[in-house]
Amino acid sequence: MEIEGGGKEKKIFEIRRLDTSDKSKGFIELLQQLSVCDSISDEEFKERFEELSKNGENHMIYVIEDEEKKKIIATACLFIEKKFIRNCGKVGHIEDVVVDSNARGLKLGQKIVDFLSDKARSMGCYKVILDCDEQNVGFYEKCGFQKKGIEMAMYFN
């Protein structure tokens, strides 16, 4: 899907599925701007990519590439949880949303979140949810999300 980036200079970007070639375009370095993400070998990347690919449309990682620079500048993940409740309903989970620090202000984060929300709706999800840090609540409210409940976590390392 093509989108127009905001900001002073209008530029067309494409939202597309992650590809194995994206590792060499800075995908891992982009994730490092979000959270702990150690460097991984090309082989490790390929193995994980193939493992995730087996999930088909139940686990999708999308990216936005600056094609002039051959660099991944935004990414987010959507995975689909199948439930028994709500007549065997489905829930979309948005994860790992990050825009490169040099590309912020172009509204790419909002565009990719909107894209994934629409994707979840088109796949029959009755809702889409995400967790975020308190400092990001305003951003997600602009994307149409509302605070609901409390996130709980248990980390194992």
PDB file of N, CA, C and O in Angstrom, residues 64-144:
ATOM      1  N   ILE A  64       8.236   0.169   6.301  1.00  0.00           N
ATOM      2  CA  ILE A  64       8.257   1.267   5.337  1.00  0.00           C
ATOM      3  C   ILE A  64       9.723   1.520   5.032  1.00  0.00           C
ATOM      4  O   ILE A  64      10.531   1.702   5.948  1.00  0.00           O
ATOM      5  N   GLU A  65      10.048   1.515   3.750  1.00  0.00           N
ATOM      6  CA  GLU A  65      11.428   1.713   3.316  1.00  0.00           C
ATOM      7  C   GLU A  65      11.568   3.071   2.644  1.00  0.00           C
ATOM      8  O   GLU A  65      10.727   3.459   1.834  1.00  0.00           O
ATOM      9  N   ASP A  66      12.621   3.776   2.993  1.00  0.00           N
ATOM     10  CA  ASP A  66      13.014   4.951   2.229  1.00  0.00           C
ATOM     11  C   ASP A  66      13.793   4.391   1.046  1.00  0.00           C
ATOM     12  O   ASP A  66      14.947   3.985   1.191  1.00  0.00           O
ATOM     13  N   GLU A  67      13.152   4.315  -0.101  1.00  0.00           N
ATOM     14  CA  GLU A  67      13.754   3.641  -1.257  1.00  0.00           C
ATOM     15  C   GLU A  67      14.954   4.392  -1.806  1.00  0.00           C
ATOM     16  O   GLU A  67      15.846   3.781  -2.396  1.00  0.00           O
ATOM     17  N   GLU A  68      14.995   5.706  -1.619  1.00  0.00           N
ATOM     18  CA  GLU A  68      16.167   6.463  -2.069  1.00  0.00           C
ATOM     19  C   GLU A  68      17.402   6.072  -1.264  1.00  0.00           C
ATOM     20  O   GLU A  68      18.491   5.933  -1.810  1.00  0.00           O
ATOM     21  N   LYS A  69      17.212   5.890   0.036  1.00  0.00           N
ATOM     22  CA  LYS A  69      18.332   5.562   0.921  1.00  0.00           C
ATOM     23  C   LYS A  69      18.505   4.065   1.124  1.00  0.00           C
ATOM     24  O   LYS A  69      19.446   3.629   1.774  1.00  0.00           O
ATOM     25  N   LYS A  70      17.554   3.268   0.612  1.00  0.00           N
ATOM     26  CA  LYS A  70      17.573   1.811   0.802  1.00  0.00           C
ATOM     27  C   LYS A  70      17.654   1.482   2.292  1.00  0.00           C
ATOM     28  O   LYS A  70      18.472   0.674   2.740  1.00  0.00           O
ATOM     29  N   LYS A  71      16.761   2.142   3.074  1.00  0.00           N
ATOM     30  CA  LYS A  71      16.782   1.992   4.520  1.00  0.00           C
ATOM     31  C   LYS A  71      15.359   1.819   5.045  1.00  0.00           C
ATOM     32  O   LYS A  71      14.453   2.539   4.625  1.00  0.00           O
ATOM     33  N   ILE A  72      15.185   0.867   5.957  1.00  0.00           N
ATOM     34  CA  ILE A  72      13.894   0.672   6.608  1.00  0.00           C
ATOM     35  C   ILE A  72      13.747   1.776   7.653  1.00  0.00           C
ATOM     36  O   ILE A  72      14.587   1.921   8.540  1.00  0.00           O
ATOM     37  N   ILE A  73      12.666   2.557   7.541  1.00  0.00           N
ATOM     38  CA  ILE A  73      12.498   3.711   8.433  1.00  0.00           C
ATOM     39  C   ILE A  73      11.286   3.584   9.364  1.00  0.00           C
ATOM     40  O   ILE A  73      11.103   4.434  10.234  1.00  0.00           O
ATOM     41  N   ALA A  74      10.492   2.543   9.191  1.00  0.00           N
ATOM     42  CA  ALA A  74       9.368   2.309  10.106  1.00  0.00           C
ATOM     43  C   ALA A  74       8.983   0.840  10.030  1.00  0.00           C
ATOM     44  O   ALA A  74       9.155   0.187   8.994  1.00  0.00           O
ATOM     45  N   THR A  75       8.466   0.348  11.142  1.00  0.00           N
ATOM     46  CA  THR A  75       7.987  -1.028  11.175  1.00  0.00           C
ATOM     47  C   THR A  75       6.929  -1.182  12.250  1.00  0.00           C
ATOM     48  O   THR A  75       6.851  -0.378  13.192  1.00  0.00           O
ATOM     49  N   ALA A  76       6.119  -2.195  12.106  1.00  0.00           N
ATOM     50  CA  ALA A  76       5.135  -2.588  13.112  1.00  0.00           C
ATOM     51  C   ALA A  76       4.699  -4.012  12.784  1.00  0.00           C
ATOM     52  O   ALA A  76       4.836  -4.472  11.653  1.00  0.00           O
ATOM     53  N   CYS A  77       4.175  -4.669  13.787  1.00  0.00           N
ATOM     54  CA  CYS A  77       3.771  -6.074  13.659  1.00  0.00           C
ATOM     55  C   CYS A  77       2.293  -6.209  14.008  1.00  0.00           C
ATOM     56  O   CYS A  77       1.796  -5.531  14.914  1.00  0.00           O
ATOM     57  N   LEU A  78       1.606  -7.070  13.313  1.00  0.00           N
ATOM     58  CA  LEU A  78       0.224  -7.424  13.624  1.00  0.00           C
ATOM     59  C   LEU A  78       0.140  -8.933  13.739  1.00  0.00           C
ATOM     60  O   LEU A  78       0.557  -9.646  12.823  1.00  0.00           O
ATOM     61  N   PHE A  79      -0.341  -9.399  14.885  1.00  0.00           N
ATOM     62  CA  PHE A  79      -0.629 -10.828  14.945  1.00  0.00           C
ATOM     63  C   PHE A  79      -2.062 -11.019  15.391  1.00  0.00           C
ATOM     64  O   PHE A  79      -2.648 -10.188  16.080  1.00  0.00           O
ATOM     65  N   ILE A  80      -2.634 -12.110  14.928  1.00  0.00           N
ATOM     66  CA  ILE A  80      -4.051 -12.390  15.126  1.00  0.00           C
ATOM     67  C   ILE A  80      -4.201 -13.508  16.153  1.00  0.00           C
ATOM     68  O   ILE A  80      -3.621 -14.585  15.988  1.00  0.00           O
ATOM     69  N   GLU A  81      -4.948 -13.222  17.190  1.00  0.00           N
ATOM     70  CA  GLU A  81      -5.256 -14.206  18.234  1.00  0.00           C
ATOM     71  C   GLU A  81      -6.656 -14.743  17.991  1.00  0.00           C
ATOM     72  O   GLU A  81      -7.621 -13.976  17.911  1.00  0.00           O
ATOM     73  N   LYS A  82      -6.757 -16.047  17.875  1.00  0.00           N
ATOM     74  CA  LYS A  82      -8.057 -16.691  17.672  1.00  0.00           C
ATOM     75  C   LYS A  82      -8.612 -17.104  19.035  1.00  0.00           C
ATOM     76  O   LYS A  82      -7.909 -17.702  19.836  1.00  0.00           O
ATOM     77  N   LYS A  83      -9.877 -16.763  19.271  1.00  0.00           N
ATOM     78  CA  LYS A  83     -10.505 -16.936  20.578  1.00  0.00           C
ATOM     79  C   LYS A  83     -11.718 -17.875  20.483  1.00  0.00           C
ATOM     80  O   LYS A  83     -12.222 -18.122  19.400  1.00  0.00           O
ATOM     81  N   PHE A  84     -12.181 -18.329  21.627  1.00  0.00           N
ATOM     82  CA  PHE A  84     -13.463 -19.012  21.706  1.00  0.00           C
ATOM     83  C   PHE A  84     -14.569 -18.008  22.011  1.00  0.00           C
ATOM     84  O   PHE A  84     -15.697 -18.170  21.560  1.00  0.00           O
ATOM     85  N   ILE A  85     -14.231 -16.977  22.784  1.00  0.00           N
ATOM     86  CA  ILE A  85     -15.247 -15.982  23.125  1.00  0.00           C
ATOM     87  C   ILE A  85     -15.649 -15.193  21.878  1.00  0.00           C
ATOM     88  O   ILE A  85     -14.967 -15.240  20.854  1.00  0.00           O
ATOM     89  N   ARG A  86     -16.755 -14.492  21.996  1.00  0.00           N
ATOM     90  CA  ARG A  86     -17.274 -13.673  20.895  1.00  0.00           C
ATOM     91  C   ARG A  86     -17.463 -14.510  19.628  1.00  0.00           C
ATOM     92  O   ARG A  86     -17.020 -14.132  18.544  1.00  0.00           O
ATOM     93  N   ASN A  87     -18.100 -15.669  19.812  1.00  0.00           N
ATOM     94  CA  ASN A  87     -18.392 -16.552  18.674  1.00  0.00           C
ATOM     95  C   ASN A  87     -17.138 -16.911  17.880  1.00  0.00           C
ATOM     96  O   ASN A  87     -17.085 -16.778  16.665  1.00  0.00           O
ATOM     97  N   CYS A  88     -16.145 -17.390  18.602  1.00  0.00           N
ATOM     98  CA  CYS A  88     -14.858 -17.747  17.989  1.00  0.00           C
ATOM     99  C   CYS A  88     -14.240 -16.541  17.274  1.00  0.00           C
ATOM    100  O   CYS A  88     -13.724 -16.640  16.161  1.00  0.00           O
ATOM    101  N   GLY A  89     -14.289 -15.425  17.978  1.00  0.00           N
ATOM    102  CA  GLY A  89     -13.783 -14.175  17.419  1.00  0.00           C
ATOM    103  C   GLY A  89     -12.263 -14.132  17.327  1.00  0.00           C
ATOM    104  O   GLY A  89     -11.555 -15.041  17.754  1.00  0.00           O
ATOM    105  N   LYS A  90     -11.790 -13.040  16.744  1.00  0.00           N
ATOM    106  CA  LYS A  90     -10.355 -12.822  16.587  1.00  0.00           C
ATOM    107  C   LYS A  90     -10.009 -11.424  17.100  1.00  0.00           C
ATOM    108  O   LYS A  90     -10.784 -10.489  16.942  1.00  0.00           O
ATOM    109  N   VAL A  91      -8.818 -11.325  17.677  1.00  0.00           N
ATOM    110  CA  VAL A  91      -8.296 -10.059  18.170  1.00  0.00           C
ATOM    111  C   VAL A  91      -6.982  -9.762  17.466  1.00  0.00           C
ATOM    112  O   VAL A  91      -6.115 -10.632  17.377  1.00  0.00           O
ATOM    113  N   GLY A  92      -6.829  -8.561  16.985  1.00  0.00           N
ATOM    114  CA  GLY A  92      -5.568  -8.138  16.402  1.00  0.00           C
ATOM    115  C   GLY A  92      -4.695  -7.502  17.475  1.00  0.00           C
ATOM    116  O   GLY A  92      -5.173  -6.705  18.280  1.00  0.00           O
ATOM    117  N   HIS A  93      -3.438  -7.871  17.510  1.00  0.00           N
ATOM    118  CA  HIS A  93      -2.462  -7.293  18.439  1.00  0.00           C
ATOM    119  C   HIS A  93      -1.421  -6.543  17.619  1.00  0.00           C
ATOM    120  O   HIS A  93      -0.784  -7.136  16.743  1.00  0.00           O
ATOM    121  N   ILE A  94      -1.257  -5.272  17.912  1.00  0.00           N
ATOM    122  CA  ILE A  94      -0.217  -4.480  17.256  1.00  0.00           C
ATOM    123  C   ILE A  94       0.969  -4.401  18.203  1.00  0.00           C
ATOM    124  O   ILE A  94       0.812  -4.090  19.384  1.00  0.00           O
ATOM    125  N   GLU A  95       2.140  -4.683  17.670  1.00  0.00           N
ATOM    126  CA  GLU A  95       3.366  -4.716  18.469  1.00  0.00           C
ATOM    127  C   GLU A  95       4.505  -4.047  17.715  1.00  0.00           C
ATOM    128  O   GLU A  95       4.462  -3.902  16.499  1.00  0.00           O
ATOM    129  N   ASP A  96       5.539  -3.708  18.460  1.00  0.00           N
ATOM    130  CA  ASP A  96       6.836  -3.287  17.906  1.00  0.00           C
ATOM    131  C   ASP A  96       6.720  -2.158  16.872  1.00  0.00           C
ATOM    132  O   ASP A  96       7.302  -2.212  15.803  1.00  0.00           O
ATOM    133  N   VAL A  97       5.963  -1.133  17.239  1.00  0.00           N
ATOM    134  CA  VAL A  97       5.812   0.038  16.378  1.00  0.00           C
ATOM    135  C   VAL A  97       7.001   0.962  16.616  1.00  0.00           C
ATOM    136  O   VAL A  97       7.241   1.394  17.744  1.00  0.00           O
ATOM    137  N   VAL A  98       7.744   1.262  15.561  1.00  0.00           N
ATOM    138  CA  VAL A  98       8.874   2.182  15.696  1.00  0.00           C
ATOM    139  C   VAL A  98       9.125   2.883  14.359  1.00  0.00           C
ATOM    140  O   VAL A  98       9.024   2.271  13.306  1.00  0.00           O
ATOM    141  N   VAL A  99       9.405   4.172  14.466  1.00  0.00           N
ATOM    142  CA  VAL A  99       9.795   4.990  13.316  1.00  0.00           C
ATOM    143  C   VAL A  99      11.205   5.496  13.596  1.00  0.00           C
ATOM    144  O   VAL A  99      11.505   5.959  14.704  1.00  0.00           O
ATOM    145  N   ASP A 100      12.068   5.404  12.602  1.00  0.00           N
ATOM    146  CA  ASP A 100      13.443   5.874  12.746  1.00  0.00           C
ATOM    147  C   ASP A 100      13.450   7.319  13.247  1.00  0.00           C
ATOM    148  O   ASP A 100      12.652   8.138  12.805  1.00  0.00           O
ATOM    149  N   SER A 101      14.362   7.594  14.167  1.00  0.00           N
ATOM    150  CA  SER A 101      14.426   8.927  14.770  1.00  0.00           C
ATOM    151  C   SER A 101      14.623  10.031  13.731  1.00  0.00           C
ATOM    152  O   SER A 101      14.169  11.158  13.937  1.00  0.00           O
ATOM    153  N   ASN A 102      15.238   9.719  12.612  1.00  0.00           N
ATOM    154  CA  ASN A 102      15.444  10.714  11.555  1.00  0.00           C
ATOM    155  C   ASN A 102      14.238  10.875  10.633  1.00  0.00           C
ATOM    156  O   ASN A 102      14.243  11.748   9.770  1.00  0.00           O
ATOM    157  N   ALA A 103      13.212  10.034  10.801  1.00  0.00           N
ATOM    158  CA  ALA A 103      12.026  10.104   9.944  1.00  0.00           C
ATOM    159  C   ALA A 103      10.779  10.496  10.722  1.00  0.00           C
ATOM    160  O   ALA A 103       9.680  10.505  10.173  1.00  0.00           O
ATOM    161  N   ARG A 104      10.931  10.818  11.982  1.00  0.00           N
ATOM    162  CA  ARG A 104       9.766  11.195  12.786  1.00  0.00           C
ATOM    163  C   ARG A 104       9.250  12.554  12.328  1.00  0.00           C
ATOM    164  O   ARG A 104       9.992  13.384  11.851  1.00  0.00           O
ATOM    165  N   GLY A 105       7.952  12.742  12.462  1.00  0.00           N
ATOM    166  CA  GLY A 105       7.318  13.975  12.014  1.00  0.00           C
ATOM    167  C   GLY A 105       6.686  13.834  10.638  1.00  0.00           C
ATOM    168  O   GLY A 105       5.978  14.728  10.188  1.00  0.00           O
ATOM    169  N   LEU A 106       6.905  12.709   9.978  1.00  0.00           N
ATOM    170  CA  LEU A 106       6.312  12.466   8.661  1.00  0.00           C
ATOM    171  C   LEU A 106       4.971  11.734   8.761  1.00  0.00           C
ATOM    172  O   LEU A 106       4.384  11.387   7.743  1.00  0.00           O
ATOM    173  N   LYS A 107       4.545  11.466   9.988  1.00  0.00           N
ATOM    174  CA  LYS A 107       3.284  10.753  10.264  1.00  0.00           C
ATOM    175  C   LYS A 107       3.304   9.298   9.799  1.00  0.00           C
ATOM    176  O   LYS A 107       2.270   8.689   9.554  1.00  0.00           O
ATOM    177  N   LEU A 108       4.505   8.718   9.693  1.00  0.00           N
ATOM    178  CA  LEU A 108       4.614   7.325   9.264  1.00  0.00           C
ATOM    179  C   LEU A 108       4.110   6.370  10.339  1.00  0.00           C
ATOM    180  O   LEU A 108       3.531   5.331  10.026  1.00  0.00           O
ATOM    181  N   GLY A 109       4.325   6.719  11.608  1.00  0.00           N
ATOM    182  CA  GLY A 109       3.821   5.883  12.694  1.00  0.00           C
ATOM    183  C   GLY A 109       2.314   5.780  12.644  1.00  0.00           C
ATOM    184  O   GLY A 109       1.738   4.695  12.750  1.00  0.00           O
ATOM    185  N   GLN A 110       1.657   6.916  12.483  1.00  0.00           N
ATOM    186  CA  GLN A 110       0.200   6.922  12.408  1.00  0.00           C
ATOM    187  C   GLN A 110      -0.279   6.155  11.173  1.00  0.00           C
ATOM    188  O   GLN A 110      -1.241   5.397  11.245  1.00  0.00           O
ATOM    189  N   LYS A 111       0.419   6.309  10.064  1.00  0.00           N
ATOM    190  CA  LYS A 111       0.020   5.623   8.825  1.00  0.00           C
ATOM    191  C   LYS A 111       0.128   4.106   8.977  1.00  0.00           C
ATOM    192  O   LYS A 111      -0.770   3.378   8.564  1.00  0.00           O
ATOM    193  N   ILE A 112       1.210   3.626   9.588  1.00  0.00           N
ATOM    194  CA  ILE A 112       1.375   2.176   9.704  1.00  0.00           C
ATOM    195  C   ILE A 112       0.409   1.598  10.743  1.00  0.00           C
ATOM    196  O   ILE A 112      -0.128   0.511  10.560  1.00  0.00           O
ATOM    197  N   VAL A 113       0.135   2.333  11.819  1.00  0.00           N
ATOM    198  CA  VAL A 113      -0.843   1.873  12.814  1.00  0.00           C
ATOM    199  C   VAL A 113      -2.243   1.850  12.196  1.00  0.00           C
ATOM    200  O   VAL A 113      -2.997   0.888  12.389  1.00  0.00           O
ATOM    201  N   ASP A 114      -2.605   2.873  11.448  1.00  0.00           N
ATOM    202  CA  ASP A 114      -3.906   2.890  10.759  1.00  0.00           C
ATOM    203  C   ASP A 114      -4.003   1.714   9.774  1.00  0.00           C
ATOM    204  O   ASP A 114      -5.037   1.047   9.697  1.00  0.00           O
ATOM    205  N   PHE A 115      -2.927   1.466   9.043  1.00  0.00           N
ATOM    206  CA  PHE A 115      -2.895   0.362   8.089  1.00  0.00           C
ATOM    207  C   PHE A 115      -3.141  -0.970   8.805  1.00  0.00           C
ATOM    208  O   PHE A 115      -3.944  -1.795   8.350  1.00  0.00           O
ATOM    209  N   LEU A 116      -2.451  -1.191   9.925  1.00  0.00           N
ATOM    210  CA  LEU A 116      -2.608  -2.457  10.647  1.00  0.00           C
ATOM    211  C   LEU A 116      -3.993  -2.573  11.278  1.00  0.00           C
ATOM    212  O   LEU A 116      -4.566  -3.667  11.327  1.00  0.00           O
ATOM    213  N   SER A 117      -4.535  -1.465  11.759  1.00  0.00           N
ATOM    214  CA  SER A 117      -5.898  -1.484  12.314  1.00  0.00           C
ATOM    215  C   SER A 117      -6.900  -1.865  11.230  1.00  0.00           C
ATOM    216  O   SER A 117      -7.793  -2.696  11.459  1.00  0.00           O
ATOM    217  N   ASP A 118      -6.763  -1.275  10.052  1.00  0.00           N
ATOM    218  CA  ASP A 118      -7.645  -1.626   8.929  1.00  0.00           C
ATOM    219  C   ASP A 118      -7.462  -3.081   8.520  1.00  0.00           C
ATOM    220  O   ASP A 118      -8.429  -3.768   8.195  1.00  0.00           O
ATOM    221  N   LYS A 119      -6.221  -3.544   8.544  1.00  0.00           N
ATOM    222  CA  LYS A 119      -5.930  -4.943   8.192  1.00  0.00           C
ATOM    223  C   LYS A 119      -6.625  -5.885   9.178  1.00  0.00           C
ATOM    224  O   LYS A 119      -7.249  -6.870   8.770  1.00  0.00           O
ATOM    225  N   ALA A 120      -6.534  -5.573  10.472  1.00  0.00           N
ATOM    226  CA  ALA A 120      -7.187  -6.404  11.496  1.00  0.00           C
ATOM    227  C   ALA A 120      -8.704  -6.430  11.276  1.00  0.00           C
ATOM    228  O   ALA A 120      -9.337  -7.488  11.348  1.00  0.00           O
ATOM    229  N   ARG A 121      -9.280  -5.272  10.995  1.00  0.00           N
ATOM    230  CA  ARG A 121     -10.723  -5.194  10.741  1.00  0.00           C
ATOM    231  C   ARG A 121     -11.082  -6.044   9.522  1.00  0.00           C
ATOM    232  O   ARG A 121     -12.049  -6.808   9.560  1.00  0.00           O
ATOM    233  N   SER A 122     -10.304  -5.938   8.457  1.00  0.00           N
ATOM    234  CA  SER A 122     -10.609  -6.682   7.228  1.00  0.00           C
ATOM    235  C   SER A 122     -10.457  -8.190   7.419  1.00  0.00           C
ATOM    236  O   SER A 122     -11.046  -8.965   6.665  1.00  0.00           O
ATOM    237  N   MET A 123      -9.679  -8.590   8.423  1.00  0.00           N
ATOM    238  CA  MET A 123      -9.500 -10.018   8.705  1.00  0.00           C
ATOM    239  C   MET A 123     -10.548 -10.542   9.679  1.00  0.00           C
ATOM    240  O   MET A 123     -10.482 -11.682  10.110  1.00  0.00           O
ATOM    241  N   GLY A 124     -11.515  -9.696  10.033  1.00  0.00           N
ATOM    242  CA  GLY A 124     -12.616 -10.126  10.882  1.00  0.00           C
ATOM    243  C   GLY A 124     -12.378  -9.980  12.371  1.00  0.00           C
ATOM    244  O   GLY A 124     -13.120 -10.556  13.172  1.00  0.00           O
ATOM    245  N   CYS A 125     -11.375  -9.239  12.762  1.00  0.00           N
ATOM    246  CA  CYS A 125     -11.136  -9.022  14.194  1.00  0.00           C
ATOM    247  C   CYS A 125     -12.228  -8.129  14.775  1.00  0.00           C
ATOM    248  O   CYS A 125     -12.654  -7.167  14.131  1.00  0.00           O
ATOM    249  N   TYR A 126     -12.671  -8.440  15.994  1.00  0.00           N
ATOM    250  CA  TYR A 126     -13.666  -7.592  16.634  1.00  0.00           C
ATOM    251  C   TYR A 126     -13.024  -6.436  17.381  1.00  0.00           C
ATOM    252  O   TYR A 126     -13.692  -5.475  17.757  1.00  0.00           O
ATOM    253  N   LYS A 127     -11.693  -6.496  17.577  1.00  0.00           N
ATOM    254  CA  LYS A 127     -10.963  -5.373  18.159  1.00  0.00           C
ATOM    255  C   LYS A 127      -9.492  -5.526  17.834  1.00  0.00           C
ATOM    256  O   LYS A 127      -9.024  -6.598  17.449  1.00  0.00           O
ATOM    257  N   VAL A 128      -8.779  -4.435  17.998  1.00  0.00           N
ATOM    258  CA  VAL A 128      -7.329  -4.449  17.876  1.00  0.00           C
ATOM    259  C   VAL A 128      -6.796  -3.766  19.128  1.00  0.00           C
ATOM    260  O   VAL A 128      -7.355  -2.766  19.584  1.00  0.00           O
ATOM    261  N   ILE A 129      -5.755  -4.348  19.724  1.00  0.00           N
ATOM    262  CA  ILE A 129      -5.220  -3.826  20.979  1.00  0.00           C
ATOM    263  C   ILE A 129      -3.710  -3.693  20.879  1.00  0.00           C
ATOM    264  O   ILE A 129      -3.079  -4.282  20.008  1.00  0.00           O
ATOM    265  N   LEU A 130      -3.163  -2.900  21.787  1.00  0.00           N
ATOM    266  CA  LEU A 130      -1.716  -2.760  21.889  1.00  0.00           C
ATOM    267  C   LEU A 130      -1.363  -2.285  23.279  1.00  0.00           C
ATOM    268  O   LEU A 130      -2.207  -1.775  24.006  1.00  0.00           O
ATOM    269  N   ASP A 131      -0.124  -2.480  23.637  1.00  0.00           N
ATOM    270  CA  ASP A 131       0.430  -1.959  24.885  1.00  0.00           C
ATOM    271  C   ASP A 131       1.421  -0.876  24.512  1.00  0.00           C
ATOM    272  O   ASP A 131       2.085  -0.965  23.479  1.00  0.00           O
ATOM    273  N   CYS A 132       1.526   0.129  25.367  1.00  0.00           N
ATOM    274  CA  CYS A 132       2.500   1.182  25.095  1.00  0.00           C
ATOM    275  C   CYS A 132       2.940   1.825  26.404  1.00  0.00           C
ATOM    276  O   CYS A 132       2.298   1.668  27.437  1.00  0.00           O
ATOM    277  N   ASP A 133       4.041   2.544  26.319  1.00  0.00           N
ATOM    278  CA  ASP A 133       4.512   3.323  27.455  1.00  0.00           C
ATOM    279  C   ASP A 133       3.599   4.522  27.653  1.00  0.00           C
ATOM    280  O   ASP A 133       2.992   5.022  26.695  1.00  0.00           O
ATOM    281  N   GLU A 134       3.526   5.001  28.872  1.00  0.00           N
ATOM    282  CA  GLU A 134       2.679   6.146  29.208  1.00  0.00           C
ATOM    283  C   GLU A 134       2.970   7.346  28.299  1.00  0.00           C
ATOM    284  O   GLU A 134       2.059   8.054  27.882  1.00  0.00           O
ATOM    285  N   GLN A 135       4.239   7.552  27.976  1.00  0.00           N
ATOM    286  CA  GLN A 135       4.610   8.707  27.143  1.00  0.00           C
ATOM    287  C   GLN A 135       4.072   8.615  25.716  1.00  0.00           C
ATOM    288  O   GLN A 135       4.044   9.608  24.996  1.00  0.00           O
ATOM    289  N   ASN A 136       3.623   7.428  25.291  1.00  0.00           N
ATOM    290  CA  ASN A 136       3.108   7.247  23.930  1.00  0.00           C
ATOM    291  C   ASN A 136       1.584   7.228  23.845  1.00  0.00           C
ATOM    292  O   ASN A 136       1.026   7.080  22.755  1.00  0.00           O
ATOM    293  N   VAL A 137       0.910   7.396  24.989  1.00  0.00           N
ATOM    294  CA  VAL A 137      -0.558   7.343  25.009  1.00  0.00           C
ATOM    295  C   VAL A 137      -1.162   8.375  24.061  1.00  0.00           C
ATOM    296  O   VAL A 137      -2.075   8.071  23.286  1.00  0.00           O
ATOM    297  N   GLY A 138      -0.668   9.595  24.080  1.00  0.00           N
ATOM    298  CA  GLY A 138      -1.205  10.649  23.218  1.00  0.00           C
ATOM    299  C   GLY A 138      -1.128  10.290  21.747  1.00  0.00           C
ATOM    300  O   GLY A 138      -2.066  10.538  20.975  1.00  0.00           O
ATOM    301  N   PHE A 139      -0.014   9.698  21.340  1.00  0.00           N
ATOM    302  CA  PHE A 139       0.141   9.273  19.947  1.00  0.00           C
ATOM    303  C   PHE A 139      -0.942   8.267  19.571  1.00  0.00           C
ATOM    304  O   PHE A 139      -1.601   8.396  18.536  1.00  0.00           O
ATOM    305  N   TYR A 140      -1.141   7.254  20.414  1.00  0.00           N
ATOM    306  CA  TYR A 140      -2.113   6.216  20.080  1.00  0.00           C
ATOM    307  C   TYR A 140      -3.545   6.733  20.173  1.00  0.00           C
ATOM    308  O   TYR A 140      -4.421   6.273  19.426  1.00  0.00           O
ATOM    309  N   GLU A 141      -3.793   7.709  21.032  1.00  0.00           N
ATOM    310  CA  GLU A 141      -5.121   8.323  21.057  1.00  0.00           C
ATOM    311  C   GLU A 141      -5.394   9.033  19.734  1.00  0.00           C
ATOM    312  O   GLU A 141      -6.510   8.986  19.217  1.00  0.00           O
ATOM    313  N   LYS A 142      -4.377   9.663  19.150  1.00  0.00           N
ATOM    314  CA  LYS A 142      -4.530  10.297  17.830  1.00  0.00           C
ATOM    315  C   LYS A 142      -4.847   9.257  16.760  1.00  0.00           C
ATOM    316  O   LYS A 142      -5.448   9.582  15.740  1.00  0.00           O
ATOM    317  N   CYS A 143      -4.433   8.022  16.992  1.00  0.00           N
ATOM    318  CA  CYS A 143      -4.706   6.930  16.052  1.00  0.00           C
ATOM    319  C   CYS A 143      -6.067   6.290  16.307  1.00  0.00           C
ATOM    320  O   CYS A 143      -6.433   5.332  15.624  1.00  0.00           O
ATOM    321  N   GLY A 144      -6.810   6.794  17.295  1.00  0.00           N
ATOM    322  CA  GLY A 144      -8.148   6.277  17.570  1.00  0.00           C
ATOM    323  C   GLY A 144      -8.244   5.284  18.710  1.00  0.00           C
ATOM    324  O   GLY A 144      -9.321   4.766  18.998  1.00  0.00           O
TER     325      GLY A 144
END
